[in-house]
Amino acid sequence: MNSSRAVPSPAGSQEAAFTGDPLPEGLAPDIDPVRFARAGERLAGVTLASRMPRLLASGVLDGAMAVHWQLRGENARDELDRVRQFLVLSLQFAPVLACGRCLGPLAVDDLSISRRFRLAATERQADLEDPEAGSDVDVIAATPRLDLAALIEEEAMLMLPMAVAHEVCPSPATLN
């Protein structure tokens, strides 16, 4: 796969499809997060690491690695029982990173996560609400256009382990 594919899924479906026309540049589209959440929309896609320069700079060695992502919008109650808009982002990928001892490539088992974001009207409101939201929810400002590709890349970077090492390195590190 060399591009991202995203399609809206019917609001009642449980899984987002990974089919559709390739998106420009293989990246996830910008969305209106409030409209997306209120409508209960869904998007899914696959984006190659080569389209994510910050992820590659974070130590991912394989630009052909696929990051599978799904985004779901929902209306739900917050901790104060108010109906709010949420985005749920799920990511799954298996990076190849540099071993901390020999610097050789090391394939890491699948990493997967599902993150829940509550939408706030402004950055200031998001900052005020974030401490009360609990550890399972991040509060973000509901900008008119959310750069979904940047959010996916940022969350993928946060998933990377701090350091990895072979149990037994195949060869010692060589320094030039």
Short mmCIF file of N, CA and C in Angstrom, two decimals:
data_model
loop_
_atom_site.label_atom_id
_atom_site.label_comp_id
_atom_site.label_asym_id
_atom_site.label_seq_id
_atom_site.Cartn_x
_atom_site.Cartn_y
_atom_site.Cartn_z
N MET A 1 0.84 -1.17 0.00
CA MET A 1 0.00 0.00 0.00
C MET A 1 0.88 1.24 0.00
N ASN A 2 0.58 2.17 -0.87
CA ASN A 2 1.40 3.36 -0.90
C ASN A 2 0.60 4.63 -0.70
N SER A 3 -0.62 4.50 -0.25
CA SER A 3 -1.40 5.70 0.01
C SER A 3 -2.40 5.43 1.10
N SER A 4 -2.95 6.50 1.61
CA SER A 4 -3.99 6.38 2.62
C SER A 4 -5.32 6.22 1.91
N ARG A 5 -6.18 5.46 2.49
CA ARG A 5 -7.52 5.30 1.95
C ARG A 5 -8.50 5.59 3.08
N ALA A 6 -9.44 6.44 2.83
CA ALA A 6 -10.42 6.74 3.86
C ALA A 6 -11.78 6.87 3.22
N VAL A 7 -12.76 6.34 3.88
CA VAL A 7 -14.13 6.48 3.42
C VAL A 7 -15.03 6.66 4.62
N PRO A 8 -16.08 7.43 4.46
CA PRO A 8 -17.05 7.50 5.54
C PRO A 8 -17.76 6.15 5.64
N SER A 9 -18.05 5.73 6.85
CA SER A 9 -18.82 4.51 7.06
C SER A 9 -20.20 4.91 7.56
N PRO A 10 -21.20 4.09 7.30
CA PRO A 10 -22.52 4.41 7.82
C PRO A 10 -22.45 4.56 9.34
N ALA A 11 -23.21 5.51 9.87
CA ALA A 11 -23.15 5.79 11.30
C ALA A 11 -23.47 4.57 12.14
N GLY A 12 -24.27 3.66 11.66
CA GLY A 12 -24.65 2.49 12.43
C GLY A 12 -23.67 1.34 12.34
N SER A 13 -22.69 1.42 11.45
CA SER A 13 -21.78 0.28 11.29
C SER A 13 -20.77 0.25 12.43
N GLN A 14 -20.32 -0.94 12.78
CA GLN A 14 -19.38 -1.11 13.88
C GLN A 14 -17.94 -0.97 13.44
N GLU A 15 -17.63 -1.21 12.16
CA GLU A 15 -16.25 -1.14 11.70
C GLU A 15 -16.15 -0.18 10.52
N ALA A 16 -15.07 0.55 10.48
CA ALA A 16 -14.82 1.44 9.36
C ALA A 16 -14.14 0.64 8.26
N ALA A 17 -14.49 0.93 7.04
CA ALA A 17 -13.92 0.20 5.90
C ALA A 17 -12.57 0.77 5.53
N PHE A 18 -11.71 -0.06 4.95
CA PHE A 18 -10.40 0.37 4.47
C PHE A 18 -10.40 0.35 2.95
N THR A 19 -11.44 0.85 2.34
CA THR A 19 -11.51 0.89 0.89
C THR A 19 -11.89 2.30 0.46
N GLY A 20 -11.67 2.58 -0.79
CA GLY A 20 -12.02 3.88 -1.32
C GLY A 20 -10.91 4.43 -2.17
N ASP A 21 -11.13 5.59 -2.73
CA ASP A 21 -10.12 6.21 -3.57
C ASP A 21 -8.98 6.74 -2.71
N PRO A 22 -7.74 6.64 -3.20
CA PRO A 22 -6.61 7.17 -2.44
C PRO A 22 -6.77 8.67 -2.21
N LEU A 23 -6.38 9.11 -1.04
CA LEU A 23 -6.42 10.53 -0.73
C LEU A 23 -5.16 11.20 -1.27
N PRO A 24 -5.21 12.50 -1.57
CA PRO A 24 -4.02 13.19 -2.03
C PRO A 24 -2.88 13.03 -1.04
N GLU A 25 -1.70 12.76 -1.55
CA GLU A 25 -0.49 12.63 -0.75
C GLU A 25 -0.53 11.50 0.25
N GLY A 26 -1.55 10.63 0.20
CA GLY A 26 -1.60 9.50 1.10
C GLY A 26 -1.83 9.87 2.56
N LEU A 27 -2.38 11.03 2.82
CA LEU A 27 -2.59 11.48 4.18
C LEU A 27 -4.07 11.54 4.53
N ALA A 28 -4.36 11.47 5.82
CA ALA A 28 -5.74 11.61 6.28
C ALA A 28 -6.21 13.03 6.00
N PRO A 29 -7.51 13.21 5.78
CA PRO A 29 -8.03 14.54 5.46
C PRO A 29 -8.17 15.42 6.69
N ASP A 30 -8.27 16.72 6.46
CA ASP A 30 -8.68 17.63 7.52
C ASP A 30 -10.17 17.42 7.73
N ILE A 31 -10.63 17.58 8.97
CA ILE A 31 -12.05 17.42 9.27
C ILE A 31 -12.54 18.59 10.12
N ASP A 32 -13.83 18.80 10.11
CA ASP A 32 -14.48 19.70 11.06
C ASP A 32 -14.84 18.81 12.25
N PRO A 33 -14.10 18.87 13.35
CA PRO A 33 -14.28 17.89 14.42
C PRO A 33 -15.65 17.92 15.09
N VAL A 34 -16.24 19.10 15.25
CA VAL A 34 -17.55 19.18 15.89
C VAL A 34 -18.61 18.54 15.00
N ARG A 35 -18.62 18.89 13.73
CA ARG A 35 -19.59 18.29 12.81
C ARG A 35 -19.39 16.78 12.73
N PHE A 36 -18.14 16.36 12.65
CA PHE A 36 -17.79 14.94 12.56
C PHE A 36 -18.33 14.17 13.77
N ALA A 37 -18.10 14.72 14.97
CA ALA A 37 -18.56 14.05 16.20
C ALA A 37 -20.07 14.07 16.31
N ARG A 38 -20.69 15.22 16.05
CA ARG A 38 -22.15 15.32 16.16
C ARG A 38 -22.85 14.34 15.24
N ALA A 39 -22.29 14.14 14.05
CA ALA A 39 -22.91 13.24 13.06
C ALA A 39 -22.55 11.78 13.31
N GLY A 40 -21.67 11.51 14.26
CA GLY A 40 -21.25 10.13 14.52
C GLY A 40 -20.53 9.52 13.33
N GLU A 41 -19.77 10.35 12.62
CA GLU A 41 -19.07 9.87 11.42
C GLU A 41 -17.91 8.95 11.78
N ARG A 42 -17.46 8.23 10.76
CA ARG A 42 -16.31 7.33 10.90
C ARG A 42 -15.43 7.46 9.67
N LEU A 43 -14.14 7.39 9.89
CA LEU A 43 -13.15 7.34 8.81
C LEU A 43 -12.13 6.28 9.18
N ALA A 44 -11.54 5.68 8.17
CA ALA A 44 -10.47 4.71 8.41
C ALA A 44 -9.50 4.80 7.25
N GLY A 45 -8.26 4.45 7.51
CA GLY A 45 -7.28 4.49 6.45
C GLY A 45 -5.97 3.85 6.85
N VAL A 46 -5.07 3.87 5.91
CA VAL A 46 -3.72 3.36 6.10
C VAL A 46 -2.78 4.42 5.52
N THR A 47 -1.82 4.86 6.32
CA THR A 47 -0.86 5.84 5.86
C THR A 47 0.55 5.29 6.09
N LEU A 48 1.38 5.40 5.08
CA LEU A 48 2.76 4.91 5.19
C LEU A 48 3.61 5.85 6.03
N ALA A 49 4.56 5.29 6.76
CA ALA A 49 5.47 6.10 7.58
C ALA A 49 6.24 7.10 6.73
N SER A 50 6.49 6.78 5.47
CA SER A 50 7.22 7.70 4.59
C SER A 50 6.48 9.02 4.41
N ARG A 51 5.18 9.05 4.70
CA ARG A 51 4.38 10.27 4.62
C ARG A 51 4.36 11.03 5.94
N MET A 52 5.11 10.53 6.94
CA MET A 52 5.12 11.12 8.27
C MET A 52 6.57 11.45 8.67
N PRO A 53 7.09 12.59 8.25
CA PRO A 53 8.50 12.89 8.50
C PRO A 53 8.87 12.96 9.98
N ARG A 54 7.97 13.43 10.83
CA ARG A 54 8.29 13.50 12.26
C ARG A 54 8.37 12.11 12.87
N LEU A 55 7.54 11.18 12.39
CA LEU A 55 7.60 9.80 12.88
C LEU A 55 8.91 9.16 12.47
N LEU A 56 9.34 9.38 11.23
CA LEU A 56 10.63 8.84 10.78
C LEU A 56 11.77 9.44 11.59
N ALA A 57 11.70 10.74 11.88
CA ALA A 57 12.74 11.40 12.67
C ALA A 57 12.76 10.90 14.11
N SER A 58 11.66 10.29 14.55
CA SER A 58 11.58 9.75 15.91
C SER A 58 12.22 8.39 16.05
N GLY A 59 12.75 7.86 14.95
CA GLY A 59 13.47 6.60 15.04
C GLY A 59 12.91 5.44 14.26
N VAL A 60 11.78 5.62 13.58
CA VAL A 60 11.23 4.54 12.75
C VAL A 60 12.13 4.39 11.53
N LEU A 61 12.62 3.17 11.30
CA LEU A 61 13.58 2.92 10.22
C LEU A 61 12.94 2.53 8.90
N ASP A 62 11.69 2.10 8.91
CA ASP A 62 11.04 1.56 7.72
C ASP A 62 9.96 2.50 7.21
N GLY A 63 10.26 3.26 6.15
CA GLY A 63 9.29 4.18 5.57
C GLY A 63 8.10 3.48 4.95
N ALA A 64 8.22 2.19 4.65
CA ALA A 64 7.11 1.43 4.07
C ALA A 64 6.16 0.88 5.13
N MET A 65 6.46 1.12 6.41
CA MET A 65 5.59 0.66 7.48
C MET A 65 4.22 1.33 7.37
N ALA A 66 3.17 0.55 7.51
CA ALA A 66 1.81 1.07 7.41
C ALA A 66 1.25 1.37 8.79
N VAL A 67 0.70 2.56 8.94
CA VAL A 67 -0.02 2.94 10.16
C VAL A 67 -1.50 2.84 9.82
N HIS A 68 -2.18 1.89 10.45
CA HIS A 68 -3.62 1.71 10.26
C HIS A 68 -4.32 2.60 11.28
N TRP A 69 -5.29 3.36 10.82
CA TRP A 69 -5.98 4.27 11.73
C TRP A 69 -7.49 4.24 11.48
N GLN A 70 -8.22 4.52 12.54
CA GLN A 70 -9.67 4.66 12.48
C GLN A 70 -10.05 5.83 13.37
N LEU A 71 -11.00 6.62 12.91
CA LEU A 71 -11.50 7.74 13.70
C LEU A 71 -13.01 7.63 13.76
N ARG A 72 -13.54 7.81 14.97
CA ARG A 72 -14.99 7.75 15.18
C ARG A 72 -15.41 8.98 15.96
N GLY A 73 -16.48 9.61 15.54
CA GLY A 73 -17.04 10.73 16.28
C GLY A 73 -18.22 10.25 17.09
N GLU A 74 -18.42 10.87 18.26
CA GLU A 74 -19.55 10.46 19.09
C GLU A 74 -19.99 11.58 20.01
N ASN A 75 -21.24 11.52 20.39
CA ASN A 75 -21.80 12.38 21.42
C ASN A 75 -21.95 11.50 22.66
N ALA A 76 -21.40 11.95 23.78
CA ALA A 76 -21.47 11.15 25.00
C ALA A 76 -21.44 12.09 26.20
N ARG A 77 -21.69 11.54 27.35
CA ARG A 77 -21.69 12.33 28.58
C ARG A 77 -20.28 12.40 29.16
N ASP A 78 -19.94 13.58 29.67
CA ASP A 78 -18.64 13.74 30.32
C ASP A 78 -18.77 13.41 31.81
N GLU A 79 -17.72 13.68 32.57
CA GLU A 79 -17.70 13.33 33.99
C GLU A 79 -18.71 14.13 34.81
N LEU A 80 -19.21 15.25 34.26
CA LEU A 80 -20.24 16.05 34.92
C LEU A 80 -21.62 15.79 34.34
N ASP A 81 -21.75 14.72 33.57
CA ASP A 81 -23.01 14.27 32.97
C ASP A 81 -23.56 15.25 31.92
N ARG A 82 -22.66 16.01 31.28
CA ARG A 82 -23.05 16.90 30.19
C ARG A 82 -22.82 16.18 28.87
N VAL A 83 -23.72 16.38 27.90
CA VAL A 83 -23.52 15.80 26.57
C VAL A 83 -22.46 16.62 25.85
N ARG A 84 -21.40 15.94 25.41
CA ARG A 84 -20.27 16.58 24.75
C ARG A 84 -19.91 15.80 23.49
N GLN A 85 -19.09 16.42 22.66
CA GLN A 85 -18.61 15.75 21.45
C GLN A 85 -17.23 15.16 21.73
N PHE A 86 -17.02 13.94 21.22
CA PHE A 86 -15.76 13.22 21.39
C PHE A 86 -15.29 12.68 20.05
N LEU A 87 -13.98 12.54 19.93
CA LEU A 87 -13.35 11.82 18.82
C LEU A 87 -12.60 10.65 19.44
N VAL A 88 -12.71 9.48 18.82
CA VAL A 88 -11.98 8.30 19.28
C VAL A 88 -11.07 7.88 18.13
N LEU A 89 -9.76 7.95 18.38
CA LEU A 89 -8.75 7.61 17.37
C LEU A 89 -8.08 6.31 17.76
N SER A 90 -8.09 5.34 16.85
CA SER A 90 -7.41 4.07 17.06
C SER A 90 -6.29 3.94 16.05
N LEU A 91 -5.12 3.51 16.52
CA LEU A 91 -3.95 3.31 15.67
C LEU A 91 -3.39 1.92 15.90
N GLN A 92 -2.80 1.36 14.84
CA GLN A 92 -2.12 0.07 14.94
C GLN A 92 -0.99 0.06 13.93
N PHE A 93 0.22 -0.31 14.38
CA PHE A 93 1.35 -0.44 13.47
C PHE A 93 2.45 -1.24 14.14
N ALA A 94 3.38 -1.73 13.34
CA ALA A 94 4.50 -2.54 13.84
C ALA A 94 5.80 -1.90 13.34
N PRO A 95 6.39 -1.02 14.14
CA PRO A 95 7.58 -0.29 13.67
C PRO A 95 8.85 -1.13 13.71
N VAL A 96 9.80 -0.72 12.89
CA VAL A 96 11.16 -1.23 12.95
C VAL A 96 12.00 -0.08 13.50
N LEU A 97 12.63 -0.31 14.65
CA LEU A 97 13.41 0.71 15.33
C LEU A 97 14.86 0.27 15.43
N ALA A 98 15.74 1.18 15.79
CA ALA A 98 17.16 0.85 15.97
C ALA A 98 17.38 0.28 17.36
N CYS A 99 18.07 -0.84 17.42
CA CYS A 99 18.44 -1.45 18.70
C CYS A 99 19.35 -0.48 19.46
N GLY A 100 19.11 -0.33 20.74
CA GLY A 100 19.90 0.57 21.56
C GLY A 100 21.32 0.10 21.81
N ARG A 101 21.62 -1.18 21.55
CA ARG A 101 22.97 -1.69 21.76
C ARG A 101 23.76 -1.78 20.47
N CYS A 102 23.19 -2.46 19.46
CA CYS A 102 23.96 -2.70 18.22
C CYS A 102 23.59 -1.75 17.09
N LEU A 103 22.52 -0.97 17.29
CA LEU A 103 22.01 -0.02 16.30
C LEU A 103 21.42 -0.70 15.07
N GLY A 104 21.31 -2.02 15.08
CA GLY A 104 20.69 -2.75 13.98
C GLY A 104 19.18 -2.65 14.05
N PRO A 105 18.51 -2.98 12.95
CA PRO A 105 17.05 -2.91 12.94
C PRO A 105 16.42 -3.95 13.86
N LEU A 106 15.36 -3.53 14.53
CA LEU A 106 14.64 -4.41 15.45
C LEU A 106 13.14 -4.22 15.22
N ALA A 107 12.49 -5.27 14.75
CA ALA A 107 11.04 -5.22 14.53
C ALA A 107 10.34 -5.30 15.88
N VAL A 108 9.47 -4.35 16.14
CA VAL A 108 8.71 -4.30 17.39
C VAL A 108 7.35 -4.92 17.12
N ASP A 109 6.84 -5.68 18.10
CA ASP A 109 5.50 -6.26 17.96
C ASP A 109 4.49 -5.15 17.72
N ASP A 110 3.34 -5.54 17.20
CA ASP A 110 2.29 -4.57 16.92
C ASP A 110 2.03 -3.65 18.11
N LEU A 111 1.97 -2.36 17.82
CA LEU A 111 1.57 -1.37 18.81
C LEU A 111 0.16 -0.94 18.44
N SER A 112 -0.72 -0.87 19.41
CA SER A 112 -2.07 -0.39 19.13
C SER A 112 -2.58 0.40 20.32
N ILE A 113 -3.40 1.36 20.00
CA ILE A 113 -3.95 2.23 21.04
C ILE A 113 -5.27 2.79 20.55
N SER A 114 -6.11 3.14 21.49
CA SER A 114 -7.34 3.86 21.20
C SER A 114 -7.37 5.05 22.15
N ARG A 115 -7.39 6.25 21.58
CA ARG A 115 -7.37 7.48 22.38
C ARG A 115 -8.69 8.21 22.21
N ARG A 116 -9.19 8.76 23.31
CA ARG A 116 -10.45 9.48 23.31
C ARG A 116 -10.17 10.96 23.57
N PHE A 117 -10.69 11.81 22.69
CA PHE A 117 -10.50 13.25 22.80
C PHE A 117 -11.85 13.93 22.97
N ARG A 118 -11.98 14.75 24.01
CA ARG A 118 -13.19 15.55 24.19
C ARG A 118 -12.94 16.91 23.57
N LEU A 119 -13.93 17.43 22.87
CA LEU A 119 -13.78 18.72 22.20
C LEU A 119 -14.23 19.85 23.11
N ALA A 120 -13.40 20.89 23.19
CA ALA A 120 -13.71 22.09 23.95
C ALA A 120 -13.78 23.26 22.97
N ALA A 121 -14.49 24.31 23.35
CA ALA A 121 -14.72 25.44 22.45
C ALA A 121 -13.44 26.21 22.12
N THR A 122 -12.53 26.32 23.08
CA THR A 122 -11.30 27.10 22.88
C THR A 122 -10.11 26.38 23.52
N GLU A 123 -8.90 26.84 23.19
CA GLU A 123 -7.69 26.31 23.83
C GLU A 123 -7.74 26.55 25.33
N ARG A 124 -8.18 27.74 25.72
CA ARG A 124 -8.25 28.07 27.15
C ARG A 124 -9.20 27.12 27.87
N GLN A 125 -10.37 26.88 27.28
CA GLN A 125 -11.32 25.96 27.89
C GLN A 125 -10.73 24.55 27.95
N ALA A 126 -10.03 24.14 26.91
CA ALA A 126 -9.40 22.81 26.90
C ALA A 126 -8.39 22.70 28.03
N ASP A 127 -7.59 23.75 28.23
CA ASP A 127 -6.60 23.75 29.31
C ASP A 127 -7.27 23.66 30.68
N LEU A 128 -8.39 24.36 30.85
CA LEU A 128 -9.11 24.33 32.12
C LEU A 128 -9.77 22.98 32.37
N GLU A 129 -10.31 22.37 31.33
CA GLU A 129 -11.05 21.11 31.48
C GLU A 129 -10.15 19.89 31.55
N ASP A 130 -8.96 19.97 31.00
CA ASP A 130 -8.11 18.78 30.89
C ASP A 130 -7.85 18.10 32.24
N PRO A 131 -7.51 18.84 33.31
CA PRO A 131 -7.25 18.16 34.59
C PRO A 131 -8.47 17.42 35.15
N GLU A 132 -9.68 17.93 34.89
CA GLU A 132 -10.87 17.28 35.43
C GLU A 132 -11.36 16.12 34.56
N ALA A 133 -10.80 15.98 33.37
CA ALA A 133 -11.31 14.99 32.42
C ALA A 133 -10.93 13.56 32.78
N GLY A 134 -9.91 13.37 33.57
CA GLY A 134 -9.47 12.02 33.90
C GLY A 134 -8.40 11.54 32.94
N SER A 135 -7.78 10.44 33.30
CA SER A 135 -6.63 9.96 32.52
C SER A 135 -7.03 9.28 31.22
N ASP A 136 -8.30 8.92 31.06
CA ASP A 136 -8.71 8.22 29.84
C ASP A 136 -9.19 9.14 28.73
N VAL A 137 -9.19 10.46 28.97
CA VAL A 137 -9.67 11.42 27.98
C VAL A 137 -8.70 12.59 27.92
N ASP A 138 -8.36 13.02 26.70
CA ASP A 138 -7.62 14.26 26.49
C ASP A 138 -8.60 15.29 25.97
N VAL A 139 -8.48 16.52 26.42
CA VAL A 139 -9.36 17.59 25.96
C VAL A 139 -8.58 18.43 24.96
N ILE A 140 -9.17 18.63 23.78
CA ILE A 140 -8.54 19.43 22.74
C ILE A 140 -9.52 20.50 22.26
N ALA A 141 -8.98 21.60 21.77
CA ALA A 141 -9.81 22.67 21.23
C ALA A 141 -10.42 22.24 19.90
N ALA A 142 -11.67 22.56 19.72
CA ALA A 142 -12.39 22.22 18.50
C ALA A 142 -12.17 23.31 17.46
N THR A 143 -11.07 23.21 16.75
CA THR A 143 -10.78 24.16 15.68
C THR A 143 -11.71 23.88 14.51
N PRO A 144 -11.94 24.87 13.63
CA PRO A 144 -12.82 24.62 12.48
C PRO A 144 -12.29 23.52 11.56
N ARG A 145 -10.98 23.38 11.46
CA ARG A 145 -10.37 22.33 10.64
C ARG A 145 -9.31 21.62 11.48
N LEU A 146 -9.53 20.36 11.76
CA LEU A 146 -8.56 19.57 12.50
C LEU A 146 -7.67 18.84 11.50
N ASP A 147 -6.37 19.02 11.64
CA ASP A 147 -5.39 18.34 10.78
C ASP A 147 -5.26 16.90 11.29
N LEU A 148 -6.10 16.02 10.75
CA LEU A 148 -6.14 14.64 11.20
C LEU A 148 -4.82 13.93 10.94
N ALA A 149 -4.17 14.21 9.82
CA ALA A 149 -2.88 13.59 9.53
C ALA A 149 -1.85 13.92 10.60
N ALA A 150 -1.81 15.17 11.06
CA ALA A 150 -0.87 15.57 12.11
C ALA A 150 -1.21 14.91 13.43
N LEU A 151 -2.51 14.78 13.74
CA LEU A 151 -2.92 14.12 14.98
C LEU A 151 -2.52 12.65 14.96
N ILE A 152 -2.71 11.99 13.84
CA ILE A 152 -2.32 10.57 13.70
C ILE A 152 -0.82 10.43 13.89
N GLU A 153 -0.05 11.30 13.23
CA GLU A 153 1.41 11.23 13.34
C GLU A 153 1.86 11.47 14.79
N GLU A 154 1.28 12.46 15.45
CA GLU A 154 1.66 12.77 16.83
C GLU A 154 1.35 11.60 17.76
N GLU A 155 0.17 11.02 17.62
CA GLU A 155 -0.19 9.89 18.48
C GLU A 155 0.70 8.68 18.20
N ALA A 156 1.06 8.46 16.94
CA ALA A 156 1.98 7.35 16.61
C ALA A 156 3.34 7.58 17.25
N MET A 157 3.83 8.82 17.24
CA MET A 157 5.12 9.12 17.87
C MET A 157 5.06 8.85 19.37
N LEU A 158 3.95 9.21 20.00
CA LEU A 158 3.81 9.00 21.44
C LEU A 158 3.75 7.52 21.81
N MET A 159 3.38 6.68 20.86
CA MET A 159 3.28 5.23 21.11
C MET A 159 4.64 4.54 21.07
N LEU A 160 5.63 5.15 20.45
CA LEU A 160 6.92 4.49 20.29
C LEU A 160 7.59 4.25 21.64
N PRO A 161 8.19 3.07 21.83
CA PRO A 161 8.92 2.83 23.08
C PRO A 161 10.13 3.74 23.17
N MET A 162 10.52 4.07 24.40
CA MET A 162 11.67 4.96 24.62
C MET A 162 12.96 4.33 24.13
N ALA A 163 13.13 3.04 24.39
CA ALA A 163 14.35 2.34 23.97
C ALA A 163 14.00 0.87 23.72
N VAL A 164 14.64 0.29 22.72
CA VAL A 164 14.46 -1.13 22.43
C VAL A 164 15.83 -1.76 22.25
N ALA A 165 15.90 -3.06 22.51
CA ALA A 165 17.17 -3.78 22.33
C ALA A 165 16.88 -5.25 22.03
N HIS A 166 17.71 -5.83 21.17
CA HIS A 166 17.62 -7.27 20.93
C HIS A 166 17.93 -8.00 22.23
N GLU A 167 17.34 -9.18 22.42
CA GLU A 167 17.75 -10.00 23.57
C GLU A 167 19.21 -10.39 23.40
N VAL A 168 19.57 -10.79 22.19
CA VAL A 168 20.96 -11.07 21.83
C VAL A 168 21.19 -10.40 20.49
N CYS A 169 22.07 -9.42 20.45
CA CYS A 169 22.30 -8.67 19.22
C CYS A 169 22.96 -9.57 18.16
N PRO A 170 22.51 -9.44 16.90
CA PRO A 170 23.08 -10.26 15.84
C PRO A 170 24.52 -9.89 15.51
N SER A 171 24.89 -8.63 15.70
CA SER A 171 26.27 -8.21 15.45
C SER A 171 26.55 -6.98 16.29
N PRO A 172 27.80 -6.77 16.68
CA PRO A 172 28.12 -5.59 17.50
C PRO A 172 28.01 -4.31 16.68
N ALA A 173 27.82 -3.21 17.36
CA ALA A 173 27.76 -1.91 16.70
C ALA A 173 29.13 -1.57 16.14
N THR A 174 29.14 -0.95 14.98
CA THR A 174 30.40 -0.49 14.40
C THR A 174 30.35 1.02 14.29
N LEU A 175 31.38 1.65 14.75
CA LEU A 175 31.46 3.11 14.70
C LEU A 175 32.51 3.50 13.68
N ASN A 176 32.20 4.44 12.83
CA ASN A 176 33.15 4.91 11.81
C ASN A 176 33.89 6.12 12.29
#
